[in-house]
Tab-separated table of C-alpha atoms and ligand atoms in Angstrom:
chain	number	residue	atom	x	y	z
A	3	MET	CA	9.692	17.210	34.612
A	4	SER	CA	12.242	18.571	32.163
A	5	ARG	CA	11.272	18.846	28.554
A	6	VAL	CA	12.937	16.731	25.927
A	7	THR	CA	13.851	18.782	22.879
A	8	ASN	CA	16.910	17.717	20.904
A	9	GLY	CA	15.529	18.666	17.567
A	10	TRP	CA	12.246	16.923	18.145
A	11	GLY	CA	10.367	20.033	19.196
A	12	GLN	CA	9.173	20.926	22.658
A	13	ARG	CA	5.990	18.909	22.556
A	14	GLY	CA	7.665	15.874	21.114
A	15	SER	CA	6.845	16.647	17.495
A	16	ALA	CA	9.224	15.305	14.908
A	17	ALA	CA	11.601	17.871	13.482
A	18	ALA	CA	11.800	18.225	9.737
A	19	THR	CA	14.414	16.269	7.860
A	20	ILE	CA	15.881	17.275	4.526
A	21	ALA	CA	13.706	15.252	2.204
A	22	ALA	CA	15.373	13.164	-0.459
A	23	ARG	CA	14.349	12.247	-4.008
A	24	LEU	CA	14.554	8.524	-4.557
A	25	THR	CA	15.030	7.079	-8.013
A	26	PHE	CA	14.997	3.448	-9.126
A	27	GLU	CA	16.354	2.896	-12.616
A	28	ASN	CA	15.716	-0.325	-14.436
A	29	LEU	CA	16.336	-2.567	-11.424
A	30	THR	CA	16.582	-6.240	-12.191
A	31	ARG	CA	17.127	-9.121	-9.791
A	32	LYS	CA	17.092	-12.828	-10.470
A	33	PHE	CA	17.145	-15.611	-7.892
A	34	ASP	CA	18.342	-18.828	-9.541
A	35	ASP	CA	16.470	-18.739	-12.833
A	36	LYS	CA	13.492	-16.733	-11.555
A	37	TYR	CA	13.128	-12.990	-11.885
A	38	ALA	CA	12.130	-11.159	-8.697
A	39	LEU	CA	12.428	-7.790	-10.482
A	40	ARG	CA	12.309	-7.201	-14.218
A	41	GLY	CA	13.493	-3.694	-14.910
A	42	VAL	CA	11.720	-1.578	-12.302
A	43	SER	CA	11.947	2.205	-12.693
A	44	LEU	CA	10.272	4.587	-10.284
A	45	ASP	CA	10.829	8.173	-9.264
A	46	ILE	CA	9.734	9.148	-5.758
A	47	GLU	CA	9.496	12.841	-4.936
A	48	PRO	CA	11.094	14.351	-1.852
A	49	ALA	CA	8.783	13.874	1.164
A	50	GLU	CA	6.411	11.712	-0.846
A	51	THR	CA	4.925	8.475	0.498
A	52	MET	CA	4.940	5.762	-2.144
A	53	CYS	CA	3.159	2.491	-1.467
A	54	LEU	CA	4.290	-0.642	-3.276
A	55	LEU	CA	1.150	-2.719	-3.695
A	56	GLY	CA	0.852	-6.206	-5.118
A	57	PRO	CA	0.333	-9.860	-4.330
A	58	SER	CA	2.812	-12.100	-2.576
A	59	GLY	CA	5.938	-12.762	-4.635
A	60	CYS	CA	5.605	-9.773	-6.989
A	61	GLY	CA	8.955	-8.320	-5.876
A	62	LYS	CA	7.946	-5.592	-3.413
A	63	THR	CA	10.277	-6.708	-0.638
A	64	THR	CA	13.173	-7.286	-3.015
A	65	LEU	CA	12.805	-3.737	-4.325
A	66	LEU	CA	12.725	-2.333	-0.795
A	67	ARG	CA	15.721	-4.410	0.285
A	68	ILE	CA	17.742	-3.216	-2.695
A	69	ALA	CA	16.859	0.402	-1.946
A	70	ALA	CA	17.813	-0.129	1.705
A	71	GLY	CA	21.147	-1.750	0.808
A	72	ILE	CA	20.465	-5.212	2.208
A	73	GLU	CA	20.052	-6.803	-1.208
A	74	TRP	CA	21.860	-6.250	-4.499
A	75	PRO	CA	20.416	-5.903	-8.000
A	76	ASP	CA	21.851	-7.759	-10.983
A	77	ALA	CA	21.387	-4.598	-13.011
A	78	GLY	CA	20.026	-1.080	-12.614
A	79	ARG	CA	20.677	1.822	-10.298
A	80	VAL	CA	19.302	3.452	-7.143
A	81	LEU	CA	19.804	7.186	-6.654
A	82	PHE	CA	19.213	9.372	-3.614
A	83	ASN	CA	18.981	13.014	-4.664
A	84	HIS	CA	20.494	12.140	-8.062
A	85	GLN	CA	23.520	10.545	-6.350
A	86	GLU	CA	24.063	6.891	-7.140
A	87	VAL	CA	23.921	4.683	-4.046
A	88	VAL	CA	23.636	1.451	-6.012
A	89	GLY	CA	24.959	0.949	-9.504
A	90	PRO	CA	27.232	-1.270	-11.538
A	91	ASN	CA	30.292	0.124	-9.730
A	92	VAL	CA	28.801	1.781	-6.666
A	93	PHE	CA	27.443	0.436	-3.417
A	94	VAL	CA	26.893	2.820	-0.523
A	95	PRO	CA	26.376	0.713	2.631
A	96	PRO	CA	23.005	1.013	4.394
A	97	GLU	CA	24.366	2.937	7.388
A	98	LYS	CA	25.679	5.668	5.079
A	99	ARG	CA	22.350	6.191	3.270
A	100	GLY	CA	20.433	8.092	5.972
A	101	ILE	CA	17.563	5.627	5.944
A	102	GLY	CA	15.139	4.265	8.514
A	103	LEU	CA	13.842	0.719	8.328
A	104	MET	CA	10.785	-0.920	9.767
A	105	PHE	CA	9.925	-4.471	8.879
A	106	GLN	CA	7.055	-6.767	9.672
A	107	ASP	CA	9.084	-8.690	12.247
A	108	PHE	CA	10.470	-5.591	13.858
A	109	ALA	CA	12.491	-7.693	16.361
A	110	LEU	CA	13.342	-5.651	19.396
A	111	PHE	CA	16.333	-6.891	21.363
A	112	PRO	CA	14.809	-8.686	24.387
A	113	HIS	CA	17.874	-8.185	26.588
A	114	LEU	CA	17.978	-4.404	26.049
A	115	SER	CA	15.745	-1.864	27.762
A	116	ILE	CA	13.295	0.076	25.600
A	117	VAL	CA	15.465	3.181	25.523
A	118	LYS	CA	18.556	1.086	24.702
A	119	ASN	CA	16.632	-0.512	21.862
A	120	VAL	CA	15.943	2.947	20.450
A	121	MET	CA	19.562	4.012	21.062
A	122	PHE	CA	20.692	1.109	18.899
A	123	GLY	CA	20.155	3.200	15.788
A	124	LEU	CA	22.074	6.111	17.295
A	125	ARG	CA	25.474	4.545	17.759
A	126	MET	CA	27.108	7.405	15.869
A	127	LEU	CA	26.219	9.773	18.739
A	128	GLU	CA	27.971	9.892	22.078
A	129	PRO	CA	25.932	8.004	24.722
A	130	ALA	CA	24.426	10.956	26.617
A	131	GLN	CA	23.236	12.584	23.401
A	132	ALA	CA	21.994	9.256	22.014
A	133	HIS	CA	20.004	8.821	25.229
A	134	ARG	CA	18.431	12.293	24.883
A	135	VAL	CA	17.501	11.721	21.247
A	136	ALA	CA	16.111	8.246	22.010
A	137	MET	CA	14.016	9.676	24.859
A	138	ALA	CA	12.691	12.356	22.523
A	139	ALA	CA	11.661	9.706	19.994
A	140	LEU	CA	9.942	7.734	22.785
A	141	VAL	CA	8.086	10.903	23.805
A	142	ARG	CA	6.913	11.231	20.202
A	143	VAL	CA	5.400	7.748	20.236
A	144	GLY	CA	4.031	8.180	23.773
A	145	LEU	CA	6.190	5.545	25.466
A	146	GLU	CA	8.669	7.556	27.499
A	147	ALA	CA	7.275	6.068	30.726
A	148	TYR	CA	8.497	2.621	29.623
A	149	ALA	CA	12.047	3.695	28.784
A	150	GLU	CA	13.713	1.520	31.398
A	151	ASP	CA	11.415	-1.492	30.953
A	152	TYR	CA	12.167	-4.472	28.733
A	153	PRO	CA	10.269	-5.320	25.538
A	154	HIS	CA	8.406	-8.319	27.022
A	155	VAL	CA	6.320	-6.032	29.281
A	156	LEU	CA	4.891	-4.216	26.256
A	157	SER	CA	1.870	-5.175	24.158
A	158	GLY	CA	2.312	-5.893	20.435
A	159	GLY	CA	1.179	-2.394	19.542
A	160	GLN	CA	3.537	-0.799	22.037
A	161	GLN	CA	6.434	-2.873	20.726
A	162	GLN	CA	5.573	-1.679	17.248
A	163	ARG	CA	5.752	1.877	18.554
A	164	VAL	CA	9.214	1.244	19.944
A	165	ALA	CA	10.275	-0.084	16.544
A	166	LEU	CA	8.888	3.106	15.018
A	167	ALA	CA	10.765	5.240	17.557
A	168	ARG	CA	13.953	3.328	16.742
A	169	ALA	CA	13.467	3.897	13.020
A	170	ILE	CA	12.723	7.619	13.316
A	171	ALA	CA	15.208	8.505	16.055
A	172	PRO	CA	18.117	9.197	13.671
A	173	ARG	CA	15.726	11.369	11.638
A	174	PRO	CA	16.277	9.546	8.367
A	175	SER	CA	15.528	11.343	5.135
A	176	VAL	CA	14.130	8.124	3.681
A	177	MET	CA	11.966	5.563	5.473
A	178	PHE	CA	11.407	2.024	4.215
A	179	MET	CA	8.590	0.016	5.744
A	180	ASP	CA	7.690	-3.548	4.826
A	181	GLU	CA	4.165	-4.533	5.889
A	182	PRO	CA	4.825	-2.697	9.138
A	183	PHE	CA	1.384	-3.175	10.649
A	184	SER	CA	0.412	-6.625	9.459
A	185	GLY	CA	0.988	-8.216	12.871
A	186	LEU	CA	-1.504	-5.918	14.614
A	187	ASP	CA	-5.219	-6.354	15.098
A	188	PRO	CA	-7.347	-4.148	12.811
A	189	ARG	CA	-8.224	-1.409	15.315
A	190	LEU	CA	-4.658	-1.034	16.494
A	191	ARG	CA	-3.478	-1.169	12.886
A	192	ASP	CA	-5.649	1.823	11.936
A	193	HIS	CA	-4.349	3.764	14.888
A	194	MET	CA	-0.680	2.937	14.260
A	195	ARG	CA	-1.081	3.726	10.593
A	196	GLU	CA	-2.427	7.193	11.340
A	197	GLU	CA	0.180	7.849	13.983
A	198	THR	CA	2.984	6.703	11.700
A	199	MET	CA	1.760	8.809	8.802
A	200	ALA	CA	1.566	11.870	11.054
A	201	ILE	CA	5.178	11.325	12.126
A	202	LEU	CA	6.432	10.704	8.585
A	203	LYS	CA	4.736	13.874	7.370
A	204	GLU	CA	6.124	15.925	10.277
A	205	MET	CA	9.585	14.593	9.509
A	206	ARG	CA	9.144	15.205	5.796
A	207	ALA	CA	10.772	11.834	5.222
A	208	THR	CA	10.460	10.295	1.772
A	209	SER	CA	8.785	6.963	2.454
A	210	VAL	CA	8.345	3.685	0.669
A	211	ILE	CA	5.800	1.354	2.237
A	212	VAL	CA	5.176	-2.209	1.132
A	213	THR	CA	1.684	-3.597	1.513
A	214	HIS	CA	-0.547	-6.136	-0.151
A	215	GLN	CA	-3.719	-4.407	1.031
A	216	ALA	CA	-5.218	-1.891	-1.375
A	217	GLU	CA	-7.016	-0.046	1.402
A	218	GLU	CA	-3.799	0.409	3.351
A	219	ALA	CA	-2.059	1.711	0.217
A	220	MET	CA	-4.931	4.132	-0.431
A	221	ARG	CA	-4.851	5.405	3.129
A	222	MET	CA	-1.102	5.855	3.313
A	223	GLY	CA	0.273	6.522	-0.146
A	224	ASP	CA	0.492	9.897	-1.847
A	225	ARG	CA	0.983	7.608	-4.821
A	226	ILE	CA	0.789	3.877	-5.307
A	227	ALA	CA	2.912	1.635	-7.529
A	228	VAL	CA	1.040	-1.564	-8.386
A	229	MET	CA	3.405	-4.472	-9.000
A	230	ARG	CA	3.045	-7.859	-10.610
A	231	GLY	CA	5.631	-10.462	-11.551
A	232	GLY	CA	8.605	-8.200	-10.852
A	233	ARG	CA	7.234	-5.263	-12.832
A	234	VAL	CA	5.516	-2.013	-11.964
A	235	LEU	CA	2.237	-2.051	-13.890
A	236	GLN	CA	0.891	1.366	-12.939
A	237	VAL	CA	1.885	4.327	-10.782
A	238	GLY	CA	-0.431	7.107	-9.689
A	239	THR	CA	-2.626	8.528	-6.969
A	240	SER	CA	-5.170	6.133	-5.519
A	241	GLU	CA	-7.971	8.031	-7.241
A	242	ASP	CA	-6.246	7.858	-10.618
A	243	ILE	CA	-5.527	4.192	-10.443
A	244	TYR	CA	-8.880	3.229	-8.944
A	245	ASN	CA	-10.826	5.120	-11.575
A	246	HIS	CA	-8.509	4.474	-14.510
A	247	PRO	CA	-6.767	1.138	-14.033
A	248	ASN	CA	-4.613	0.279	-17.035
A	249	SER	CA	-5.286	-3.458	-16.765
A	250	LEU	CA	-7.763	-5.918	-15.393
A	251	PHE	CA	-5.132	-7.031	-12.882
A	252	VAL	CA	-4.803	-3.510	-11.460
A	253	ALA	CA	-8.588	-3.057	-11.344
A	254	ARG	CA	-8.932	-6.316	-9.413
A	255	VAL	CA	-6.264	-5.289	-6.895
A	256	PHE	CA	-8.487	-2.420	-5.757
A	257	SER	CA	-11.811	-4.156	-5.422
A	258	GLU	CA	-13.951	-7.090	-6.373
A	259	MET	CA	-15.917	-6.530	-9.555
A	260	ASN	CA	-18.573	-7.989	-11.775
A	261	GLU	CA	-16.729	-9.065	-14.898
A	262	MET	CA	-18.394	-9.539	-18.273
A	263	ASP	CA	-16.133	-11.225	-20.813
A	264	CYS	CA	-16.879	-10.001	-24.318
A	265	ARG	CA	-15.553	-10.141	-27.852
A	266	ALA	CA	-14.828	-6.834	-29.557
A	267	VAL	CA	-16.453	-6.367	-32.958
A	268	GLY	CA	-15.706	-3.253	-34.985
A	269	GLY	CA	-14.258	-1.489	-31.964
A	270	TYR	CA	-17.266	-2.157	-29.729
A	271	VAL	CA	-18.399	-4.751	-27.195
A	272	ASP	CA	-22.005	-5.633	-26.551
A	273	THR	CA	-23.252	-6.337	-23.014
A	274	VAL	CA	-26.622	-6.618	-21.266
A	275	PHE	CA	-26.118	-2.939	-20.377
A	276	GLY	CA	-25.622	-1.910	-24.008
A	277	LYS	CA	-22.638	-1.207	-26.227
A	278	PHE	CA	-19.277	0.123	-25.089
A	279	GLU	CA	-16.526	1.532	-27.242
A	280	VAL	CA	-13.223	-0.294	-26.813
A	281	PRO	CA	-10.314	2.099	-26.216
A	282	LYS	CA	-7.767	2.143	-29.038
A	283	THR	CA	-5.053	1.098	-26.584
A	284	ILE	CA	-6.618	-2.377	-26.395
A	285	THR	CA	-5.362	-4.467	-29.295
A	286	SER	CA	-6.884	-7.819	-28.328
A	287	ASP	CA	-10.471	-8.765	-29.212
A	288	ASP	CA	-10.907	-10.361	-25.810
A	289	VAL	CA	-12.282	-7.612	-23.657
A	290	THR	CA	-13.622	-7.617	-20.108
A	291	VAL	CA	-16.135	-5.047	-18.940
A	292	GLY	CA	-15.506	-4.589	-15.221
A	293	VAL	CA	-18.295	-3.193	-13.070
A	294	ARG	CA	-17.675	-2.449	-9.411
A	295	PHE	CA	-20.446	-3.324	-6.977
A	296	ARG	CA	-21.275	0.323	-6.327
A	297	ALA	CA	-21.508	1.213	-10.011
A	298	LEU	CA	-24.855	-0.606	-10.170
A	299	SER	CA	-28.129	0.631	-8.726
A	300	LEU	CA	-31.794	-0.298	-8.823
A	301	ASN	CA	-34.309	1.577	-10.944
A	302	GLU	CA	-37.774	1.989	-9.426
A	303	GLN	CA	-39.380	3.101	-12.712
A	304	GLY	CA	-38.799	-0.189	-14.461
A	305	MET	CA	-35.887	1.096	-16.550
A	306	GLY	CA	-32.736	-0.958	-16.849
A	307	VAL	CA	-32.077	-4.673	-16.956
A	308	PRO	CA	-34.695	-6.948	-15.333
A	309	GLY	CA	-33.445	-9.421	-12.740
A	310	ARG	CA	-34.283	-11.336	-9.588
A	311	VAL	CA	-32.549	-11.085	-6.227
A	312	ILE	CA	-31.174	-14.478	-5.208
A	313	ASP	CA	-29.106	-13.479	-2.188
A	314	ARG	CA	-28.827	-10.623	0.266
A	315	LYS	CA	-25.999	-10.208	2.759
A	316	PHE	CA	-26.225	-7.775	5.642
A	317	LEU	CA	-22.986	-5.732	5.920
A	318	GLY	CA	-23.977	-3.163	8.528
A	319	ASP	CA	-24.727	0.114	6.728
A	320	ALA	CA	-24.674	-1.657	3.382
A	321	ALA	CA	-26.123	-4.815	1.889
A	322	LEU	CA	-24.571	-6.929	-0.836
A	323	ILE	CA	-27.189	-8.383	-3.090
A	324	GLU	CA	-26.850	-10.923	-5.883
A	325	ILE	CA	-29.086	-10.627	-8.900
A	326	VAL	CA	-29.631	-13.104	-11.732
A	327	VAL	CA	-30.066	-11.429	-15.060
A	328	ASN	CA	-30.944	-12.967	-18.433
A	329	GLY	CA	-27.887	-13.143	-20.660
A	330	LEU	CA	-25.320	-13.364	-17.870
A	331	ASP	CA	-23.912	-16.672	-16.580
A	332	THR	CA	-22.830	-15.199	-13.270
A	333	PRO	CA	-25.150	-13.273	-10.934
A	334	LEU	CA	-24.409	-9.565	-10.618
A	335	LYS	CA	-23.274	-8.299	-7.253
A	336	VAL	CA	-24.585	-4.916	-6.162
A	337	ARG	CA	-23.753	-3.000	-3.013
A	338	LEU	CA	-26.597	-0.809	-1.759
A	339	ARG	CA	-27.538	1.098	1.370
A	340	GLU	CA	-28.985	-1.488	3.701
A	341	ASN	CA	-32.370	0.240	4.041
A	342	LEU	CA	-32.729	0.464	0.230
A	343	ALA	CA	-31.753	-3.104	-0.580
A	344	PRO	CA	-34.518	-5.439	-1.832
A	345	LEU	CA	-35.226	-8.820	-0.291
A	346	THR	CA	-34.293	-12.194	-1.712
A	347	GLY	CA	-36.807	-13.235	-4.355
A	348	GLU	CA	-37.814	-9.700	-5.399
A	349	GLU	CA	-37.974	-8.830	-9.105
A	350	ILE	CA	-36.048	-5.642	-9.764
A	351	PHE	CA	-34.395	-3.569	-12.521
A	352	VAL	CA	-30.630	-2.957	-12.474
A	353	GLU	CA	-28.998	0.134	-13.896
A	354	LEU	CA	-25.341	0.762	-14.655
A	355	ASP	CA	-23.613	4.110	-14.315
A	356	LYS	CA	-21.901	3.705	-17.692
A	357	ASP	CA	-19.105	6.158	-16.904
A	358	LYS	CA	-17.994	3.775	-14.198
A	359	ALA	CA	-17.687	0.715	-16.434
A	360	LEU	CA	-14.067	-0.311	-16.905
A	361	ILE	CA	-13.291	-1.544	-20.417
A	362	LEU	CA	-10.122	-3.598	-20.157
A	363	GLU	CA	-8.219	-6.244	-22.014
A	364	SER	CA	-9.089	-9.718	-20.694
A	365	ASP	CA	-6.486	-11.343	-18.496
A	366	ASP	CA	-5.824	-15.039	-18.426
B	417	LIG	P1	5.544	-10.992	-0.062
B	417	LIG	O1	4.402	-10.031	-0.069
B	417	LIG	O2	5.129	-12.421	0.086
B	417	LIG	O3	6.657	-10.605	0.878
B	417	LIG	P2	6.954	-9.783	-2.265
B	417	LIG	O4	6.103	-9.128	-3.270
B	417	LIG	O5	7.596	-8.917	-1.255
B	417	LIG	O6	6.176	-10.947	-1.550
B	417	LIG	P3	9.597	-10.769	-2.798
B	417	LIG	O7	9.821	-11.199	-1.378
B	417	LIG	O8	10.329	-9.592	-3.276
B	417	LIG	O9	8.044	-10.592	-3.084
B	417	LIG	O10	9.953	-12.006	-3.722
B	417	LIG	C1	9.885	-11.961	-5.142
B	417	LIG	C2	10.297	-13.306	-5.697
B	417	LIG	O11	11.685	-13.535	-5.450
B	417	LIG	C3	9.569	-14.476	-5.063
B	417	LIG	O12	9.331	-15.435	-6.061
B	417	LIG	C4	10.532	-14.983	-4.029
B	417	LIG	O13	10.346	-16.367	-3.818
B	417	LIG	C5	11.876	-14.721	-4.695
B	417	LIG	N1	12.938	-14.451	-3.717
B	417	LIG	C6	13.011	-13.367	-2.902
B	417	LIG	N2	14.130	-13.426	-2.138
B	417	LIG	C7	14.763	-14.591	-2.473
B	417	LIG	C8	15.979	-15.219	-2.052
B	417	LIG	N3	16.774	-14.662	-1.136
B	417	LIG	N4	16.305	-16.391	-2.624
B	417	LIG	C9	15.528	-16.958	-3.569
B	417	LIG	N5	14.373	-16.410	-4.030
B	417	LIG	C10	13.993	-15.244	-3.484
């Protein structure tokens, strides 16, 4: 069998692309009287993977569509390598931007063979070359044997791979992906996610990936931009944002928490776990102390806050226990190693790793 090279490497590895810096400046978009974006600015480094994370309707897709050239902003600019591609007087059409697109409904053409589907993004090449490049992209995603078949013979995961091959075949310098794996079952999703990330990193493509799952964003993003109501609330590495969320909303996006609503007095809040200083950045007196389930542990020596276990859920390696504590209306949730977790009805003492408490302004 002859080897397929064509810039994709002899073993089907993706050749490097010239990575692009992507800049969003103050992008605003209104639909009727409702803002989808309210002045979004973001700078994405060459070859970086940025995940846009947020709940439904926060503007992630609109931002991606504007960057890809299939939607227009009312105001603001988009720059690729400092060159304006969208601005008050500039609009570079999508096909001239050197981008790859992969959306949730990746819609392969049913009447075209797999290789022809991949060739669709290569219309600028003459047919024989387009065919070689498409075959090389299929080799990269492990589907070259299906080149002459039609999409309906492929499983969902394989079809997703074809969509990926189609997006990467032109070797775009920027990739935009909107919830690309949400149609797949969890095991396949993990696999596709890893495979896709490996390809994006080999290509050195700058990537923007939309997701509403924090775990997916943490797995894929070099950095994450958390969005809400058409705004970017916080941008950073997953570790930064997880450990230092700048709002209760951002903290909640990353995990469930125990939340203790408090009133600040003299710059401090008082909780069953003692006093906490309120950061100067918080101006409101309504403060929430957020405590993730793993920030709590049990103390065998009788130190800490006394409580009683009222529920215990088996989660495989871990157990989630609920503890009623005097002075708190809501039971505390604690995640422990399964073999260390007490039984329902046991009297225990709960301890908080105070460094892990998140002191945040309350959110209505
Ligand atoms: P999801 O995760 O559900 O896709 P999202 O964060 O991607 O949500 P967008 O699709 O960008 O959010 O939508 C942001 C807001 O703009 C929503 O309120 C949506 O209803 C509105 N919107 C988006 N596109 C249009 C449109 N073409 N016409 C009218 N309203 C729109």
